[in-house]
Amino acid sequence: MRSLFWLAGIVLLALSFTALADGRVVDKVYHPYVGALERDVEYRSLYQRQSQHPDNNTLAQKLGYGFAVSERAALAFYLLAERVMPDDYTVASYEVELRYMLTEQGQYNWDWGLLFEYEHQQQTNSNEITTGLLMEKEFTHTSLTINTLLVYEWGGNIKNELETEFRLQYRYRYLPALQPSIEIYSGENYKGAGPGFMGVHKFSPTRQLKWEAAMVFALDNDTIDRTLRFAISYQF
Amino acid sequence: MRVSRQYLWLLLLGSFALSARQEFSLKLKDHLFSPARLTVPAGEKIKIRLINQDDTPEEFESFSLNREKVVLGQSQAVIYLGPLQPGEYPFFGDFHPDSAKGVLIALADAQWRAHQQQQTENNETETPHVD
């Protein structure tokens, strides 16, 4: 009951934001934790669909390599390829990402982390810096994860602007391989929510595969109808 | 929007609430946990000091406790838990899962008091201390 109260309050808070973000709002919901020896190769994919919508048939793919640089910090490097029209698929940008774990898991009522990202768009010669708070709280068998992000874009032909993004995931830790979730996203011209799941499979003591996916549906008329996101990570 | 901001501030302040925790010790030597059955009180926040006496790192892992924590060789780490519901929570060392296995047993209040009484009578040294 208490968890429902928290969840309802935070969802109302998220949807009340006058959010501003015109980039890819749907993306991974980051947990605020860093493993001291973590190292992984990750692939992410995003596909959007709505006939007559300007972003119809958009495909974005991300390939990255990440590793811990200390017990609390992890770095990751990504290449991002995008497509809007069938014949314009290309490597669009590269990105460097730093996650920092502010508190130990369970130390306080909420667990806290920080995210810093720098992305350079090759085609438009523009840049984007993202920073924000990563938060998580455990409710017995469920976990609530929230990302509140500030995004600043500049350079190229784009207008310099400051944007905000909000991501939320409420996850039921049913089995290691199957953890169903509800995800909510908010940004400029985007308000969406939908079901998702994540899971993990261990191959050996030091090698495992993690996956997650979600289908996000529009909550208003500005938002593209359907967004599918998928991520898979090989940790070693 | 004013209500939302007030709610956000309450959320931020409340999220750093602190409380005293009982501390329990869990040792790791020759890739074995000691004690392999660790008894703790249910319904309150606790912390476990994981002392790795081996030269190699180990990762404390438990899906039921929702914890993964690496402790380097010849070093210590703290795992914050609770409040737990009464029950048993298996854990293992991710790098040596065949040998490093254990279970954390969370006892309800009456059982925990009885357990402590028995510990006192047996003059054992598992009694925790408060920060």
GROMACS .gro file of C-alpha atoms in nm:
model
  367
    1MET     CA    1   0.000   0.000   0.000
    2ARG     CA    2   0.283   0.234   0.096
    3SER     CA    3   0.463   0.157  -0.228
    4LEU     CA    4   0.149   0.237  -0.426
    5PHE     CA    5   0.131   0.573  -0.250
    6TRP     CA    6   0.492   0.652  -0.347
    7LEU     CA    7   0.441   0.535  -0.703
    8ALA     CA    8   0.120   0.733  -0.754
    9GLY     CA    9   0.279   1.049  -0.612
   10ILE     CA   10   0.588   1.026  -0.827
   11VAL     CA   11   0.392   0.952  -1.145
   12LEU     CA   12   0.176   1.259  -1.084
   13LEU     CA   13   0.490   1.462  -1.022
   14ALA     CA   14   0.648   1.338  -1.345
   15LEU     CA   15   0.350   1.412  -1.561
   16SER     CA   16   0.308   1.759  -1.406
   17PHE     CA   17   0.653   1.865  -1.529
   18THR     CA   18   0.655   2.109  -1.817
   19ALA     CA   19   0.931   1.906  -1.967
   20LEU     CA   20   1.144   2.019  -2.258
   21ALA     CA   21   1.331   1.767  -2.461
   22ASP     CA   22   1.319   1.699  -2.830
   23GLY     CA   23   1.579   1.426  -2.850
   24ARG     CA   24   1.534   1.057  -2.793
   25VAL     CA   25   1.338   1.062  -2.470
   26VAL     CA   26   1.290   0.687  -2.450
   27ASP     CA   27   1.615   0.522  -2.350
   28LYS     CA   28   1.758   0.307  -2.075
   29VAL     CA   29   1.639   0.388  -1.722
   30TYR     CA   30   1.969   0.400  -1.534
   31HIS     CA   31   2.015   0.241  -1.191
   32PRO     CA   32   2.229   0.444  -0.948
   33TYR     CA   33   2.474   0.160  -0.882
   34VAL     CA   34   2.827   0.083  -1.000
   35GLY     CA   35   2.998  -0.254  -0.957
   36ALA     CA   36   3.366  -0.229  -0.864
   37LEU     CA   37   3.479  -0.473  -1.133
   38GLU     CA   38   3.202  -0.423  -1.391
   39ARG     CA   39   3.288  -0.437  -1.761
   40ASP     CA   40   3.044  -0.483  -2.046
   41VAL     CA   41   2.963  -0.454  -2.413
   42GLU     CA   42   2.614  -0.317  -2.472
   43TYR     CA   43   2.376  -0.288  -2.765
   44ARG     CA   44   2.063  -0.071  -2.753
   45SER     CA   45   1.792  -0.026  -3.011
   46LEU     CA   46   1.492   0.204  -3.044
   47TYR     CA   47   1.217   0.189  -3.306
   48GLN     CA   48   0.924   0.429  -3.342
   49ARG     CA   49   0.605   0.381  -3.539
   50GLN     CA   50   0.303   0.592  -3.635
   51SER     CA   51   0.191   0.650  -3.990
   52GLN     CA   52   0.183   1.019  -4.091
   53HIS     CA   53   0.403   1.113  -3.795
   54PRO     CA   54   0.733   1.291  -3.881
   55ASP     CA   55   0.928   1.039  -3.673
   56ASN     CA   56   0.755   0.735  -3.821
   57ASN     CA   57   0.992   0.443  -3.887
   58THR     CA   58   1.276   0.603  -3.690
   59LEU     CA   59   1.544   0.355  -3.591
   60ALA     CA   60   1.831   0.431  -3.352
   61GLN     CA   61   2.099   0.183  -3.254
   62LYS     CA   62   2.375   0.221  -2.999
   63LEU     CA   63   2.683   0.008  -2.943
   64GLY     CA   64   2.900   0.068  -2.640
   65TYR     CA   65   3.181  -0.053  -2.418
   66GLY     CA   66   3.183   0.032  -2.049
   67PHE     CA   67   3.399  -0.042  -1.746
   68ALA     CA   68   3.438   0.060  -1.383
   69VAL     CA   69   3.719   0.307  -1.313
   70SER     CA   70   3.677   0.289  -0.934
   71GLU     CA   71   3.445   0.133  -0.678
   72ARG     CA   72   3.197   0.416  -0.742
   73ALA     CA   73   3.251   0.534  -1.100
   74ALA     CA   74   3.207   0.375  -1.443
   75LEU     CA   75   3.286   0.504  -1.792
   76ALA     CA   76   3.123   0.401  -2.118
   77PHE     CA   77   3.181   0.489  -2.484
   78TYR     CA   78   2.909   0.458  -2.749
   79LEU     CA   79   2.865   0.481  -3.124
   80LEU     CA   80   2.513   0.573  -3.233
   81ALA     CA   81   2.356   0.503  -3.572
   82GLU     CA   82   2.021   0.650  -3.676
   83ARG     CA   83   1.769   0.624  -3.958
   84VAL     CA   84   1.458   0.825  -4.035
   85MET     CA   85   1.423   0.753  -4.407
   86PRO     CA   86   1.509   0.406  -4.546
   87ASP     CA   87   1.823   0.533  -4.722
   88ASP     CA   88   1.973   0.765  -4.458
   89TYR     CA   89   2.098   0.506  -4.211
   90THR     CA   90   2.443   0.610  -4.089
   91VAL     CA   91   2.666   0.652  -3.786
   92ALA     CA   92   2.522   0.973  -3.649
   93SER     CA   93   2.709   1.044  -3.328
   94TYR     CA   94   2.943   0.926  -3.058
   95GLU     CA   95   2.904   0.957  -2.685
   96VAL     CA   96   3.100   0.926  -2.363
   97GLU     CA   97   2.918   0.855  -2.038
   98LEU     CA   98   3.017   0.865  -1.671
   99ARG     CA   99   2.806   0.717  -1.393
  100TYR     CA  100   2.887   0.789  -1.031
  101MET     CA  101   2.736   0.608  -0.732
  102LEU     CA  102   2.670   0.866  -0.458
  103THR     CA  103   2.537   0.632  -0.186
  104GLU     CA  104   2.560   0.263  -0.111
  105GLN     CA  105   2.256   0.055  -0.191
  106GLY     CA  106   2.019   0.056   0.108
  107GLN     CA  107   2.225   0.310   0.306
  108TYR     CA  108   1.949   0.573   0.298
  109ASN     CA  109   1.579   0.565   0.219
  110TRP     CA  110   1.664   0.626  -0.147
  111ASP     CA  111   1.979   0.527  -0.336
  112TRP     CA  112   2.143   0.805  -0.534
  113GLY     CA  113   2.372   0.831  -0.834
  114LEU     CA  114   2.483   1.084  -1.096
  115LEU     CA  115   2.496   1.063  -1.473
  116PHE     CA  116   2.710   1.273  -1.709
  117GLU     CA  117   2.701   1.230  -2.087
  118TYR     CA  118   2.862   1.413  -2.375
  119GLU     CA  119   2.739   1.343  -2.728
  120HIS     CA  120   2.867   1.483  -3.056
  121GLN     CA  121   2.636   1.467  -3.358
  122GLN     CA  122   2.848   1.425  -3.670
  123GLN     CA  123   2.587   1.519  -3.932
  124THR     CA  124   2.475   1.844  -3.771
  125ASN     CA  125   2.808   1.917  -3.597
  126SER     CA  126   2.611   1.979  -3.278
  127ASN     CA  127   2.681   1.878  -2.919
  128GLU     CA  128   2.475   1.766  -2.625
  129ILE     CA  129   2.559   1.742  -2.256
  130THR     CA  130   2.330   1.550  -2.026
  131THR     CA  131   2.352   1.543  -1.649
  132GLY     CA  132   2.114   1.437  -1.379
  133LEU     CA  133   2.017   1.236  -1.078
  134LEU     CA  134   1.960   0.862  -1.073
  135MET     CA  135   1.743   0.741  -0.785
  136GLU     CA  136   1.615   0.406  -0.672
  137LYS     CA  137   1.405   0.279  -0.383
  138GLU     CA  138   1.325  -0.078  -0.288
  139PHE     CA  139   0.976  -0.185  -0.177
  140THR     CA  140   1.008  -0.550  -0.065
  141HIS     CA  141   0.993  -0.737  -0.399
  142THR     CA  142   0.971  -0.429  -0.621
  143SER     CA  143   1.209  -0.146  -0.711
  144LEU     CA  144   1.129   0.206  -0.827
  145THR     CA  145   1.397   0.375  -1.041
  146ILE     CA  146   1.381   0.741  -1.145
  147ASN     CA  147   1.608   0.947  -1.372
  148THR     CA  148   1.570   1.326  -1.379
  149LEU     CA  149   1.797   1.473  -1.644
  150LEU     CA  150   1.902   1.815  -1.771
  151VAL     CA  151   2.012   1.832  -2.134
  152TYR     CA  152   2.196   2.122  -2.300
  153GLU     CA  153   2.232   2.132  -2.679
  154TRP     CA  154   2.448   2.368  -2.881
  155GLY     CA  155   2.639   2.409  -3.209
  156GLY     CA  156   2.563   2.337  -3.573
  157ASN     CA  157   2.229   2.455  -3.705
  158ILE     CA  158   2.034   2.382  -3.389
  159LYS     CA  159   1.908   2.637  -3.142
  160ASN     CA  160   2.101   2.640  -2.815
  161GLU     CA  161   1.861   2.519  -2.550
  162LEU     CA  162   1.826   2.361  -2.210
  163GLU     CA  163   1.589   2.068  -2.185
  164THR     CA  164   1.464   1.829  -1.918
  165GLU     CA  165   1.383   1.461  -1.931
  166PHE     CA  166   1.215   1.226  -1.687
  167ARG     CA  167   1.232   0.847  -1.691
  168LEU     CA  168   1.071   0.606  -1.445
  169GLN     CA  169   1.072   0.230  -1.411
  170TYR     CA  170   0.874   0.032  -1.153
  171ARG     CA  171   1.002  -0.325  -1.156
  172TYR     CA  172   0.884  -0.648  -0.995
  173ARG     CA  173   1.180  -0.873  -0.913
  174TYR     CA  174   0.994  -1.194  -0.995
  175LEU     CA  175   1.283  -1.410  -1.117
  176PRO     CA  176   1.641  -1.322  -1.218
  177ALA     CA  177   1.551  -1.398  -1.580
  178LEU     CA  178   1.213  -1.222  -1.579
  179GLN     CA  179   1.147  -0.894  -1.402
  180PRO     CA  180   0.838  -0.723  -1.546
  181SER     CA  181   0.810  -0.347  -1.523
  182ILE     CA  182   0.612  -0.037  -1.605
  183GLU     CA  183   0.804   0.253  -1.763
  184ILE     CA  184   0.708   0.620  -1.793
  185TYR     CA  185   0.885   0.886  -1.999
  186SER     CA  186   0.836   1.261  -2.020
  187GLY     CA  187   1.003   1.522  -2.243
  188GLU     CA  188   0.917   1.789  -2.500
  189ASN     CA  189   0.655   1.654  -2.736
  190TYR     CA  190   0.677   1.325  -2.558
  191LYS     CA  191   0.473   1.168  -2.280
  192GLY     CA  192   0.461   0.792  -2.289
  193ALA     CA  193   0.419   0.484  -2.074
  194GLY     CA  194   0.411   0.112  -2.122
  195PRO     CA  195   0.511  -0.234  -2.008
  196GLY     CA  196   0.862  -0.371  -2.011
  197PHE     CA  197   1.079  -0.643  -1.868
  198MET     CA  198   1.440  -0.717  -1.787
  199GLY     CA  199   1.638  -1.025  -1.698
  200VAL     CA  200   1.981  -1.173  -1.646
  201HIS     CA  201   2.141  -1.509  -1.723
  202LYS     CA  202   2.477  -1.620  -1.586
  203PHE     CA  203   2.705  -1.827  -1.806
  204SER     CA  204   2.983  -1.856  -1.551
  205PRO     CA  205   3.087  -1.681  -1.226
  206THR     CA  206   3.222  -1.381  -1.418
  207ARG     CA  207   3.016  -1.375  -1.738
  208GLN     CA  208   2.650  -1.289  -1.771
  209LEU     CA  209   2.398  -1.157  -2.020
  210LYS     CA  210   2.146  -0.887  -1.924
  211TRP     CA  211   1.852  -0.786  -2.137
  212GLU     CA  212   1.568  -0.538  -2.115
  213ALA     CA  213   1.287  -0.424  -2.342
  214ALA     CA  214   0.980  -0.202  -2.327
  215MET     CA  215   0.692  -0.097  -2.550
  216VAL     CA  216   0.604   0.265  -2.478
  217PHE     CA  217   0.268   0.407  -2.587
  218ALA     CA  218   0.176   0.772  -2.633
  219LEU     CA  219  -0.007   0.948  -2.350
  220ASP     CA  220  -0.092   1.259  -2.555
  221ASN     CA  221  -0.141   1.368  -2.915
  222ASP     CA  222   0.209   1.513  -2.960
  223THR     CA  223   0.377   1.183  -2.883
  224ILE     CA  224   0.447   0.924  -3.150
  225ASP     CA  225   0.211   0.630  -3.100
  226ARG     CA  226   0.449   0.341  -3.034
  227THR     CA  227   0.814   0.323  -2.930
  228LEU     CA  228   0.994  -0.006  -2.884
  229ARG     CA  229   1.322  -0.008  -2.695
  230PHE     CA  230   1.556  -0.301  -2.648
  231ALA     CA  231   1.896  -0.341  -2.480
  232ILE     CA  232   2.129  -0.634  -2.431
  233SER     CA  233   2.453  -0.629  -2.236
  234TYR     CA  234   2.727  -0.888  -2.209
  235GLN     CA  235   2.914  -0.846  -1.881
  236PHE     CA  236   3.250  -1.007  -1.825
  237MET     CA  237   0.333   2.305  -0.985
  238ARG     CA  238   0.374   2.441  -0.629
  239VAL     CA  239   0.240   2.117  -0.482
  240SER     CA  240   0.476   1.920  -0.702
  241ARG     CA  241   0.777   2.120  -0.583
  242GLN     CA  242   0.682   2.075  -0.216
  243TYR     CA  243   0.642   1.705  -0.277
  244LEU     CA  244   0.983   1.692  -0.445
  245TRP     CA  245   1.154   1.864  -0.150
  246LEU     CA  246   0.988   1.625   0.097
  247LEU     CA  247   1.104   1.339  -0.120
  248LEU     CA  248   1.464   1.466  -0.124
  249LEU     CA  249   1.480   1.535   0.251
  250GLY     CA  250   1.312   1.210   0.345
  251SER     CA  251   1.541   1.010   0.125
  252PHE     CA  252   1.843   1.088   0.342
  253ALA     CA  253   1.674   0.986   0.670
  254LEU     CA  254   1.922   0.812   0.897
  255SER     CA  255   1.873   0.557   1.171
  256ALA     CA  256   2.103   0.352   1.392
  257ARG     CA  257   2.167   0.005   1.256
  258GLN     CA  258   2.284  -0.310   1.423
  259GLU     CA  259   2.601  -0.438   1.261
  260PHE     CA  260   2.677  -0.800   1.191
  261SER     CA  261   3.000  -0.952   1.073
  262LEU     CA  262   3.035  -1.198   0.788
  263LYS     CA  263   3.382  -1.335   0.713
  264LEU     CA  264   3.508  -1.489   0.395
  265LYS     CA  265   3.809  -1.720   0.414
  266ASP     CA  266   3.916  -1.996   0.176
  267HIS     CA  267   3.606  -1.898  -0.027
  268LEU     CA  268   3.372  -1.997   0.257
  269PHE     CA  269   3.134  -1.767   0.441
  270SER     CA  270   3.145  -1.768   0.821
  271PRO     CA  271   2.891  -1.795   0.968
  272ALA     CA  272   2.723  -1.973   0.680
  273ARG     CA  273   2.390  -1.913   0.859
  274LEU     CA  274   2.370  -1.556   0.977
  275THR     CA  275   2.077  -1.467   1.204
  276VAL     CA  276   1.947  -1.110   1.211
  277PRO     CA  277   1.633  -0.931   1.335
  278ALA     CA  278   1.348  -0.879   1.089
  279GLY     CA  279   1.168  -0.546   1.065
  280GLU     CA  280   1.467  -0.318   1.118
  281LYS     CA  281   1.755  -0.177   0.921
  282ILE     CA  282   2.085  -0.359   0.966
  283LYS     CA  283   2.430  -0.362   0.812
  284ILE     CA  284   2.662  -0.648   0.742
  285ARG     CA  285   3.036  -0.594   0.744
  286LEU     CA  286   3.178  -0.833   0.490
  287ILE     CA  287   3.543  -0.912   0.571
  288ASN     CA  288   3.732  -1.082   0.291
  289GLN     CA  289   4.037  -1.261   0.433
  290ASP     CA  290   4.120  -1.417   0.097
  291ASP     CA  291   4.367  -1.260  -0.144
  292THR     CA  292   4.119  -1.261  -0.433
  293PRO     CA  293   3.805  -1.049  -0.475
  294GLU     CA  294   3.459  -1.186  -0.419
  295GLU     CA  295   3.110  -1.065  -0.502
  296PHE     CA  296   2.836  -1.107  -0.242
  297GLU     CA  297   2.521  -1.178  -0.438
  298SER     CA  298   2.162  -1.249  -0.343
  299PHE     CA  299   1.860  -1.211  -0.569
  300SER     CA  300   1.617  -1.233  -0.275
  301LEU     CA  301   1.807  -0.958  -0.089
  302ASN     CA  302   1.852  -0.762  -0.414
  303ARG     CA  303   2.222  -0.710  -0.350
  304GLU     CA  304   2.543  -0.744  -0.550
  305LYS     CA  305   2.853  -0.614  -0.376
  306VAL     CA  306   3.216  -0.667  -0.470
  307VAL     CA  307   3.469  -0.690  -0.189
  308LEU     CA  308   3.834  -0.683  -0.295
  309GLY     CA  309   4.095  -0.925  -0.156
  310GLN     CA  310   4.208  -0.857   0.202
  311SER     CA  311   3.953  -0.579   0.246
  312GLN     CA  312   3.607  -0.504   0.380
  313ALA     CA  313   3.273  -0.386   0.245
  314VAL     CA  314   2.947  -0.289   0.411
  315ILE     CA  315   2.610  -0.419   0.290
  316TYR     CA  316   2.305  -0.220   0.405
  317LEU     CA  317   1.985  -0.420   0.441
  318GLY     CA  318   1.634  -0.402   0.575
  319PRO     CA  319   1.382  -0.376   0.710
  320LEU     CA  320   1.352  -0.744   0.612
  321GLN     CA  321   1.044  -0.960   0.639
  322PRO     CA  322   1.093  -1.274   0.852
  323GLY     CA  323   1.233  -1.554   0.641
  324GLU     CA  324   1.543  -1.704   0.485
  325TYR     CA  325   1.749  -1.525   0.221
  326PRO     CA  326   2.013  -1.733   0.041
  327PHE     CA  327   2.335  -1.564  -0.071
  328PHE     CA  328   2.651  -1.676  -0.244
  329GLY     CA  329   2.991  -1.558  -0.362
  330ASP     CA  330   2.956  -1.492  -0.733
  331PHE     CA  331   3.320  -1.576  -0.812
  332HIS     CA  332   3.317  -1.905  -0.616
  333PRO     CA  333   2.951  -2.011  -0.613
  334ASP     CA  334   3.024  -2.378  -0.542
  335SER     CA  335   3.191  -2.312  -0.208
  336ALA     CA  336   3.091  -1.963  -0.096
  337LYS     CA  337   2.728  -2.014   0.001
  338GLY     CA  338   2.519  -1.905   0.295
  339VAL     CA  339   2.180  -1.802   0.418
  340LEU     CA  340   2.065  -1.498   0.610
  341ILE     CA  341   1.784  -1.576   0.854
  342ALA     CA  342   1.561  -1.284   0.955
  343LEU     CA  343   1.369  -1.356   1.277
  344ALA     CA  344   1.049  -1.187   1.395
  345ASP     CA  345   1.075  -0.989   1.719
  346ALA     CA  346   0.981  -1.266   1.967
  347GLN     CA  347   1.204  -1.520   1.794
  348TRP     CA  348   1.490  -1.270   1.780
  349ARG     CA  349   1.464  -1.205   2.155
  350ALA     CA  350   1.464  -1.579   2.221
  351HIS     CA  351   1.763  -1.618   1.991
  352GLN     CA  352   1.954  -1.346   2.175
  353GLN     CA  353   1.867  -1.502   2.511
  354GLN     CA  354   2.000  -1.834   2.390
  355GLN     CA  355   2.313  -1.667   2.261
  356THR     CA  356   2.372  -1.508   2.599
  357GLU     CA  357   2.321  -1.837   2.776
  358ASN     CA  358   2.559  -2.010   2.542
  359ASN     CA  359   2.804  -1.725   2.599
  360GLU     CA  360   2.860  -1.695   2.228
  361THR     CA  361   3.001  -1.389   2.059
  362GLU     CA  362   2.755  -1.325   1.780
  363THR     CA  363   2.583  -1.047   1.976
  364PRO     CA  364   2.575  -0.738   1.760
  365HIS     CA  365   2.656  -0.386   1.864
  366VAL     CA  366   2.480  -0.060   1.776
  367ASP     CA  367   2.662   0.223   1.595
   0.00000   0.00000   0.00000
